[in-house]
GROMACS .gro file of C-alpha atoms in nm:
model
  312
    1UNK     CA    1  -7.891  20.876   8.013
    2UNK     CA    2  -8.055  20.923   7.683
    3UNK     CA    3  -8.414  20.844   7.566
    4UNK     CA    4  -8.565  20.799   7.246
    5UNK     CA    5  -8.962  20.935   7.204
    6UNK     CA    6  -9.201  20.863   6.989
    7UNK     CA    7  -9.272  21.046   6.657
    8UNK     CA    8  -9.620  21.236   6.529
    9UNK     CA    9  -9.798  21.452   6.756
   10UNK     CA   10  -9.838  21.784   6.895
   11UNK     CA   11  -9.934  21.604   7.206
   12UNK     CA   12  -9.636  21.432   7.217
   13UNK     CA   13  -9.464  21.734   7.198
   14UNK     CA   14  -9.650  21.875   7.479
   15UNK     CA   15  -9.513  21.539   7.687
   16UNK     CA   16  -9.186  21.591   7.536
   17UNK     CA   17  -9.135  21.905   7.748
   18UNK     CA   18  -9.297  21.784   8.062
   19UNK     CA   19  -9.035  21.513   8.036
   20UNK     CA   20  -8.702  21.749   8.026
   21UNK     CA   21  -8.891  21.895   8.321
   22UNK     CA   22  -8.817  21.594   8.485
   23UNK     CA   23  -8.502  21.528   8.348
   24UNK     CA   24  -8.547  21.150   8.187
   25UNK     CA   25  -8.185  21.144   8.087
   26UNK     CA   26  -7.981  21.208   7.778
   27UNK     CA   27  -8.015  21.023   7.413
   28UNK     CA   28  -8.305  20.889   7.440
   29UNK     CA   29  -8.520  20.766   7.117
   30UNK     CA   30  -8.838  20.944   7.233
   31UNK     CA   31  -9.228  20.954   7.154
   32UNK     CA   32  -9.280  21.075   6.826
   33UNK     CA   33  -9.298  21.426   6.763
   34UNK     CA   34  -9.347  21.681   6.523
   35UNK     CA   35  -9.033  21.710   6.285
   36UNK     CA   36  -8.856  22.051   6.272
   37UNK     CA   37  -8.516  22.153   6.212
   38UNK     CA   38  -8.317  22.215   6.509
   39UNK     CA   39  -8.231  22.596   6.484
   40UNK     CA   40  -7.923  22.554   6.578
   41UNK     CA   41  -7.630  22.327   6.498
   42UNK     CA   42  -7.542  22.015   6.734
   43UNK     CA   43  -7.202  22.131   6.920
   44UNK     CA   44  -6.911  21.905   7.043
   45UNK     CA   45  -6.845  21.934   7.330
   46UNK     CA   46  -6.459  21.794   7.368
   47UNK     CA   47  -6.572  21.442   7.505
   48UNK     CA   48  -6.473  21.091   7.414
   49UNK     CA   49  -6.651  20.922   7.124
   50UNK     CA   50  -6.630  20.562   6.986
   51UNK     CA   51  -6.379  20.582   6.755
   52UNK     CA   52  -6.159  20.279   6.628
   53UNK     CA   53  -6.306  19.956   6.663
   54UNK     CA   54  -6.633  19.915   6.889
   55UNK     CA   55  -6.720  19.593   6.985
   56UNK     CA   56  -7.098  19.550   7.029
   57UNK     CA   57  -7.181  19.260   7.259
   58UNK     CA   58  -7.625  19.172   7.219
   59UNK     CA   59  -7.846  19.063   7.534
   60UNK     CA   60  -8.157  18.893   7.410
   61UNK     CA   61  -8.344  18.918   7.731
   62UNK     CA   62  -8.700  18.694   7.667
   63UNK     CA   63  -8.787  18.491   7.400
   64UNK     CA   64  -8.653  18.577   7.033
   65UNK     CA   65  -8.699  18.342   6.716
   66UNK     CA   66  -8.367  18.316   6.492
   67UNK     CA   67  -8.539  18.483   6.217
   68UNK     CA   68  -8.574  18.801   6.471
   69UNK     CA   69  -8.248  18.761   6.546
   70UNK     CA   70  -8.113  18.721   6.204
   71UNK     CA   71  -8.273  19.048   6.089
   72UNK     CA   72  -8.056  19.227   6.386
   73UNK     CA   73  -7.735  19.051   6.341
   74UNK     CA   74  -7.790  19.127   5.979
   75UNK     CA   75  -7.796  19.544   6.034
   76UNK     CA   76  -7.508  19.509   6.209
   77UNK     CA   77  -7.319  19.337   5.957
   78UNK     CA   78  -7.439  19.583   5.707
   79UNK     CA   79  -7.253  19.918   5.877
   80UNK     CA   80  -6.942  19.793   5.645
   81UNK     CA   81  -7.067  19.661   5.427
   82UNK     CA   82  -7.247  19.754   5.047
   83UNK     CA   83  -7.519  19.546   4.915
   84UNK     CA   84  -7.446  19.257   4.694
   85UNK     CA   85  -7.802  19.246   4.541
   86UNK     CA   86  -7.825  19.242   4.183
   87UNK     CA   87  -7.994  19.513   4.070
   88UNK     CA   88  -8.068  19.665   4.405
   89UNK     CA   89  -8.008  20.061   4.348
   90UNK     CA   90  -8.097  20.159   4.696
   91UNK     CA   91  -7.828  20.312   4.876
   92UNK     CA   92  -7.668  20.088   5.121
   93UNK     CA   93  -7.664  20.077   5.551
   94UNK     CA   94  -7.263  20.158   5.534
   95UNK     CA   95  -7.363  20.519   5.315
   96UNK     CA   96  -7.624  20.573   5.670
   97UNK     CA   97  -7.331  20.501   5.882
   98UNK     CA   98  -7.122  20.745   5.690
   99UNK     CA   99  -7.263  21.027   5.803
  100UNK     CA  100  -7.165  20.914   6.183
  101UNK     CA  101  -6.823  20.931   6.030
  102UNK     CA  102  -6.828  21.255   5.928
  103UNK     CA  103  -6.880  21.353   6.329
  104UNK     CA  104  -6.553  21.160   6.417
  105UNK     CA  105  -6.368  21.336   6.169
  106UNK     CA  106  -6.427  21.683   6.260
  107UNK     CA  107  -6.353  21.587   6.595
  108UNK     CA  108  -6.035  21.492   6.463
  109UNK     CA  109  -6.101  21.076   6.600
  110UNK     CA  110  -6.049  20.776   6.407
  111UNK     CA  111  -6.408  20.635   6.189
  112UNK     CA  112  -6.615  20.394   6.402
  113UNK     CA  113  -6.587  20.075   6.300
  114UNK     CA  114  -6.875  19.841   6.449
  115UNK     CA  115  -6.750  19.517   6.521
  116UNK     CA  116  -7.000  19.209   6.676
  117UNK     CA  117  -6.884  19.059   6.949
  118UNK     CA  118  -7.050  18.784   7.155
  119UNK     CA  119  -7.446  18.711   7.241
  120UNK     CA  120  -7.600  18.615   7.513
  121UNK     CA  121  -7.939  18.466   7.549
  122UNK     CA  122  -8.150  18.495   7.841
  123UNK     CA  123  -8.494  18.319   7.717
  124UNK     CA  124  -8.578  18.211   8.114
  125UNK     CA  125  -8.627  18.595   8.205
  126UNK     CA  126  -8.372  18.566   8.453
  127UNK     CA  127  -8.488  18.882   8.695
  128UNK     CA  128  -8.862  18.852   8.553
  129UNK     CA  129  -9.083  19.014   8.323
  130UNK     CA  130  -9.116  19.316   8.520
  131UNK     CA  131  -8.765  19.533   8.494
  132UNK     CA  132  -8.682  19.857   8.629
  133UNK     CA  133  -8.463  20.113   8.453
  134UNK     CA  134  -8.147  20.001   8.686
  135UNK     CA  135  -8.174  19.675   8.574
  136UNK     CA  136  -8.113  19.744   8.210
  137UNK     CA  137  -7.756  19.880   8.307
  138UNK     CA  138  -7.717  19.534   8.547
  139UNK     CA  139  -7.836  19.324   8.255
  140UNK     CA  140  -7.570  19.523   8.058
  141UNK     CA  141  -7.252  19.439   8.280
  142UNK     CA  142  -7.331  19.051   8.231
  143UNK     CA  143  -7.184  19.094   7.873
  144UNK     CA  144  -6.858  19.217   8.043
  145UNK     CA  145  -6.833  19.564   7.777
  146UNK     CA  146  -6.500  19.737   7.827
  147UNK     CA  147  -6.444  20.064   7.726
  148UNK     CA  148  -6.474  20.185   7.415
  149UNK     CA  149  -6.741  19.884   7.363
  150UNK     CA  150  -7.109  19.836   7.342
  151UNK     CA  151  -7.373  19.636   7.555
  152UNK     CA  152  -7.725  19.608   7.316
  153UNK     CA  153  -7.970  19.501   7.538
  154UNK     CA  154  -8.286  19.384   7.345
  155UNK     CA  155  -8.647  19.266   7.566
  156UNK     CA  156  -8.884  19.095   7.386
  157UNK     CA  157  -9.232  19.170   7.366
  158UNK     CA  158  -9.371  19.011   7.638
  159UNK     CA  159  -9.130  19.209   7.852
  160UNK     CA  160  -9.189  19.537   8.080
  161UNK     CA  161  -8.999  19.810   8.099
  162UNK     CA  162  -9.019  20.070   8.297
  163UNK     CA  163  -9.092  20.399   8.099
  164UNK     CA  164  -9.173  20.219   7.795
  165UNK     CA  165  -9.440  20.343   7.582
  166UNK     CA  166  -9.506  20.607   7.851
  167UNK     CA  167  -9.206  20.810   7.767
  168UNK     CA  168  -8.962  20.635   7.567
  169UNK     CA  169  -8.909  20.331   7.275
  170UNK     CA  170  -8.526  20.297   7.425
  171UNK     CA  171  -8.270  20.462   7.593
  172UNK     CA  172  -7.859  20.474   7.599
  173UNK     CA  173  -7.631  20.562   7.901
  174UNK     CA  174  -7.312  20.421   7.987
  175UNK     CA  175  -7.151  20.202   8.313
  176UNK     CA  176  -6.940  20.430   8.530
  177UNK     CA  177  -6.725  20.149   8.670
  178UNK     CA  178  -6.598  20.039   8.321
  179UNK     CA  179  -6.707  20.337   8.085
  180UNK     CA  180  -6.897  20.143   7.866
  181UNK     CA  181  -7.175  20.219   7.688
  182UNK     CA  182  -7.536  20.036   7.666
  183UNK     CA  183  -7.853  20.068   7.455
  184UNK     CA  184  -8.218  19.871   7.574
  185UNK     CA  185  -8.449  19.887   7.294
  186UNK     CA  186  -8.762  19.707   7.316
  187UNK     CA  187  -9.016  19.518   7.108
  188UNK     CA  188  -9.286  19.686   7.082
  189UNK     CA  189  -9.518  19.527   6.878
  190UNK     CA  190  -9.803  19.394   7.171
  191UNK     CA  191  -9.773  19.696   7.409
  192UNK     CA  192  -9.728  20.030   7.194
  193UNK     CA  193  -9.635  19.971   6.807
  194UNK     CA  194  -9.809  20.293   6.705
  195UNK     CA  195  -9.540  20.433   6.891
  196UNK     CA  196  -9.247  20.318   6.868
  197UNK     CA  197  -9.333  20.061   6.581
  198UNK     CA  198  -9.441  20.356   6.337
  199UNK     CA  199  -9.477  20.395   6.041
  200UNK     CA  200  -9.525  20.000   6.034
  201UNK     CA  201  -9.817  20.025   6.221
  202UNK     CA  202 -10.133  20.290   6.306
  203UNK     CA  203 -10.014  20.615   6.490
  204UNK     CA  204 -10.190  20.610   6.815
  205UNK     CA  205 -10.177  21.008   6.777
  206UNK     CA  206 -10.134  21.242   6.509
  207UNK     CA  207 -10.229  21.194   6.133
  208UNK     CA  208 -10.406  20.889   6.068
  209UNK     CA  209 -10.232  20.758   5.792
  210UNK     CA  210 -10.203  20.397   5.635
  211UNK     CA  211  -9.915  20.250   5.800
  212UNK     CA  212  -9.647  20.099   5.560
  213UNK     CA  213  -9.550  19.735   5.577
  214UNK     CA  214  -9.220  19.656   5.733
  215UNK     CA  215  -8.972  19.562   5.514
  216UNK     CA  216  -8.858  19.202   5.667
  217UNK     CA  217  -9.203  19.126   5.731
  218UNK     CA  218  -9.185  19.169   6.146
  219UNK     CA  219  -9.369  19.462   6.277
  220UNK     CA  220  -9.202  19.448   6.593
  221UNK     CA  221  -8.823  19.385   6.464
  222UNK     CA  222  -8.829  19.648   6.221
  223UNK     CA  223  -8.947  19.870   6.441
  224UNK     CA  224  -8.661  19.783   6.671
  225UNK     CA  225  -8.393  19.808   6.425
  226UNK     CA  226  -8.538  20.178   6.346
  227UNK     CA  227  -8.493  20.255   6.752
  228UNK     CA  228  -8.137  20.057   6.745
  229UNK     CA  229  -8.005  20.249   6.479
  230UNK     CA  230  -8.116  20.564   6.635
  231UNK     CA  231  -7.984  20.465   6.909
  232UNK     CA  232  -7.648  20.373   6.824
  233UNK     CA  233  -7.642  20.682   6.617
  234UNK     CA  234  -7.635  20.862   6.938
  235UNK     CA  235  -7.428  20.658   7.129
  236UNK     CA  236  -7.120  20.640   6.864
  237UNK     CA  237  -7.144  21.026   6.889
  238UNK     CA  238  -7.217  21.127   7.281
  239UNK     CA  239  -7.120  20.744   7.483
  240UNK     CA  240  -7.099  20.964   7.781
  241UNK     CA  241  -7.289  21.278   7.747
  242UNK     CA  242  -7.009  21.472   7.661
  243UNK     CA  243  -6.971  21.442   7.291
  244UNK     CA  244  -7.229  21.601   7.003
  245UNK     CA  245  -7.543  21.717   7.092
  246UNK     CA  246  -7.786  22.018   7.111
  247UNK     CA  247  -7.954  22.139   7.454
  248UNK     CA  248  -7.932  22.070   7.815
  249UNK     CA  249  -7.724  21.731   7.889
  250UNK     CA  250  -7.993  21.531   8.082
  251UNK     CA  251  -8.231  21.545   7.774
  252UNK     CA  252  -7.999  21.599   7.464
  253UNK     CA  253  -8.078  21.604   7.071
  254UNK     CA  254  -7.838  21.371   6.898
  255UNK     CA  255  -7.750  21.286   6.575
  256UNK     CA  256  -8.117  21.123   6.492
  257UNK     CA  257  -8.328  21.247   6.755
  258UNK     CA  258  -8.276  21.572   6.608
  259UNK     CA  259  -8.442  21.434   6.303
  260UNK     CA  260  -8.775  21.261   6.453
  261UNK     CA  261  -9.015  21.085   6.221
  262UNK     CA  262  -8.776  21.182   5.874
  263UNK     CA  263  -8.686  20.863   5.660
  264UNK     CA  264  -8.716  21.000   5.332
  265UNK     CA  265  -8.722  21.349   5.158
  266UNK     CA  266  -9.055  21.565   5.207
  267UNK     CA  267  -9.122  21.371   5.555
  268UNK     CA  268  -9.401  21.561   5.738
  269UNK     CA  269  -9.585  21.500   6.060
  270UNK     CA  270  -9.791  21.133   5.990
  271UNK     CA  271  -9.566  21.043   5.640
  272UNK     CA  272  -9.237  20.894   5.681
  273UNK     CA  273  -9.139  21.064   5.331
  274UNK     CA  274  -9.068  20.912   4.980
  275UNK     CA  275  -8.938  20.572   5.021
  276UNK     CA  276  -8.858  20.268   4.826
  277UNK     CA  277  -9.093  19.972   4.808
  278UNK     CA  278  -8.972  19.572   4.764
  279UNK     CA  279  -9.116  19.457   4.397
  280UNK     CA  280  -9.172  19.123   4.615
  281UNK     CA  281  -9.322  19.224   4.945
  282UNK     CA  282  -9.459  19.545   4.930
  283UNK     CA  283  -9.244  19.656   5.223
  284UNK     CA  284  -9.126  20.017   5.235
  285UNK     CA  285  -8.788  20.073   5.326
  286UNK     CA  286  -8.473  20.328   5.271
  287UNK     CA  287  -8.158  20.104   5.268
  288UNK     CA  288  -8.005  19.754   5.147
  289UNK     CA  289  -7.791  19.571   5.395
  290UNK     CA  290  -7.620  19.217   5.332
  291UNK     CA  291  -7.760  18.968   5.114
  292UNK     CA  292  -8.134  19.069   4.988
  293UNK     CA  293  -8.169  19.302   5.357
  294UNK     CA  294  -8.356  19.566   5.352
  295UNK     CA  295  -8.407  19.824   5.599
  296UNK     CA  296  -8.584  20.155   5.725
  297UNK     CA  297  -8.339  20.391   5.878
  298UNK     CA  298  -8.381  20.716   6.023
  299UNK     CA  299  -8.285  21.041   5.893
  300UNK     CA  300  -7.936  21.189   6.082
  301UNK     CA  301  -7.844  21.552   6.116
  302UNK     CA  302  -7.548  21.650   5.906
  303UNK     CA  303  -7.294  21.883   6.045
  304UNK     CA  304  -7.188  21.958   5.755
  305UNK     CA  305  -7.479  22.117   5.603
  306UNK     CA  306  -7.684  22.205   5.995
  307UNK     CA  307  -7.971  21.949   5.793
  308UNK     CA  308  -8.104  21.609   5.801
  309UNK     CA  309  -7.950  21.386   5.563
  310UNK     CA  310  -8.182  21.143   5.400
  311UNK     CA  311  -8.086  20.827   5.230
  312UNK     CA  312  -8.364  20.875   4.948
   0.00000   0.00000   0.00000
């Protein structure tokens, strides 16, 4: 299983090794830590990735409003798509997603086309508030994923998870029955958002820098989609910790947790790099999606050139 840490701190880094001691899992958006170049390039390693069409079925487990939800639906809607903003020059979601193609091709599979499938709500907190790591992946089979698909289970932020903010902002692994694959990210924003909210709100540790304001205007959500795309990233690429990544299986760097804390070029530990700010809103943000979307997407290593590839 896979987690995802939180960016900007040596400490971090220090808890970052303590947690492969204990082997959390594989692609995993972790605790932020300090960015540097993997030293060597991430390595296929002959397994299935999700090539073709991949249905991606969303659990909202707690209580989400429909502009939350919009903001999410809208990413995913964005992977194929270019903006159709007047005027917008930023590149688009689709160019971020590109680079995910470019790891299907030189494993000789077909591009990844991300295709939304059904929701299902679960406002009443069916199993409680209170949810162990197993009970992501039996959330996960209510959506009924078959292979080659994808269960996104989001909690809201009244909801805990086991591990979060401790040692991760999400995770990805995969049912055994049905090989399919699932992601729990969660929303951060009233337990740990200068974690795994950042750079949209104050880093906990590390450089105290201003944080930047989100780009939709949700602290929380944008946070989320940041840990979502990383997430899928990772899970297009190694579903079943067998495809591309770099180190020891059980706590693997994948195609954006390779690249922690990077969103624009010159990124350093407590700055996000050079983005783009909304005339309107002030928000900061790296990418255009449908309609007048705008997002903040993480940095993902190239194969091509061993780097990370930002958008701006």
């Amino acid at each position: 299983m896979g987690f995802f840490q939180f960016p900007n701190s040596i400490l971090v880094v220090i808890v970052f090794g303590m947690m492969n001691l204990f082997n959390l899992g594989f692609g995993a958006r972790k605790l932020a830590s300090l960015y540097e170049a993997p030293t060597m390039a991430i390595r296929y390693h002959n397994g299935a990735l999700l090539q073709g069409n991949v249905p991606v079925s969303i659990l909202w487990y707690g209580k989400f409003t429909a502009p939350q939800k919009a903001i999410v639906l809208d990413f995913f809607l964005s992977l194929d798509s270019h903006s159709d903003e007047p005027g917008v020059v930023a590149p688009s979601v689709s160019r971020w997603w590109n680079t995910v193609q470019v790891y299907m091709k030189r494993a000789g599979k077909k591009e990844a086309k991300v295709i939304l499938a059904k929701q299902i709500p679960d406002d009443e907190y069916s199993i409680g508030k209170f949810l162990k790591r197993n009970q992501i992946s039996e959330l996960s089979r209510r959506a009924g994923s078959n292979y080659g698909g994808v269960t996104l289970v989001l909690t809201a932020e009244d909801v805990i998870v086991e591990g979060f903010c401790m040692s991760a902002c999400g995770f990805h692994n995969w049912n055994h029955k049905s090989k399919s694959a699932y992601i729990w990210v969660g929303n951060s924003v009233s337990q740990c958002p200068g974690q795994c909210a950042w750079p949209f709100h104050q880093p906990i540790y590390g450089p105290q820098t201003p944080p930047l304001l989100p780009p939709n205007a949700d602290v929380g959500i944008d946070g989320m989609i940041i840990n979502i795309a990383t997430l899928l990233a990772g899970t297009a690429t190694n579903p079943f910790g067998n495809g591309y990544f770099l180190g020891p299986p059980a706590a693997p760097l994948e195609a954006a947790t390779a690249c922690p804390g990077v969103y624009g070029k010159g990124a350093y530990p407590g700055y996000a790099g050079k983005l783009l700010k909304d005339d309107t809103t002030g928000g900061s943000y790296n990418a255009a999606g449908v309609g007048t979307r705008k997002y903040l997407l993480p940095a993902l290593y190239d194969p091509v050139t061993s780097r990370c590839s930002t958008l701006v």
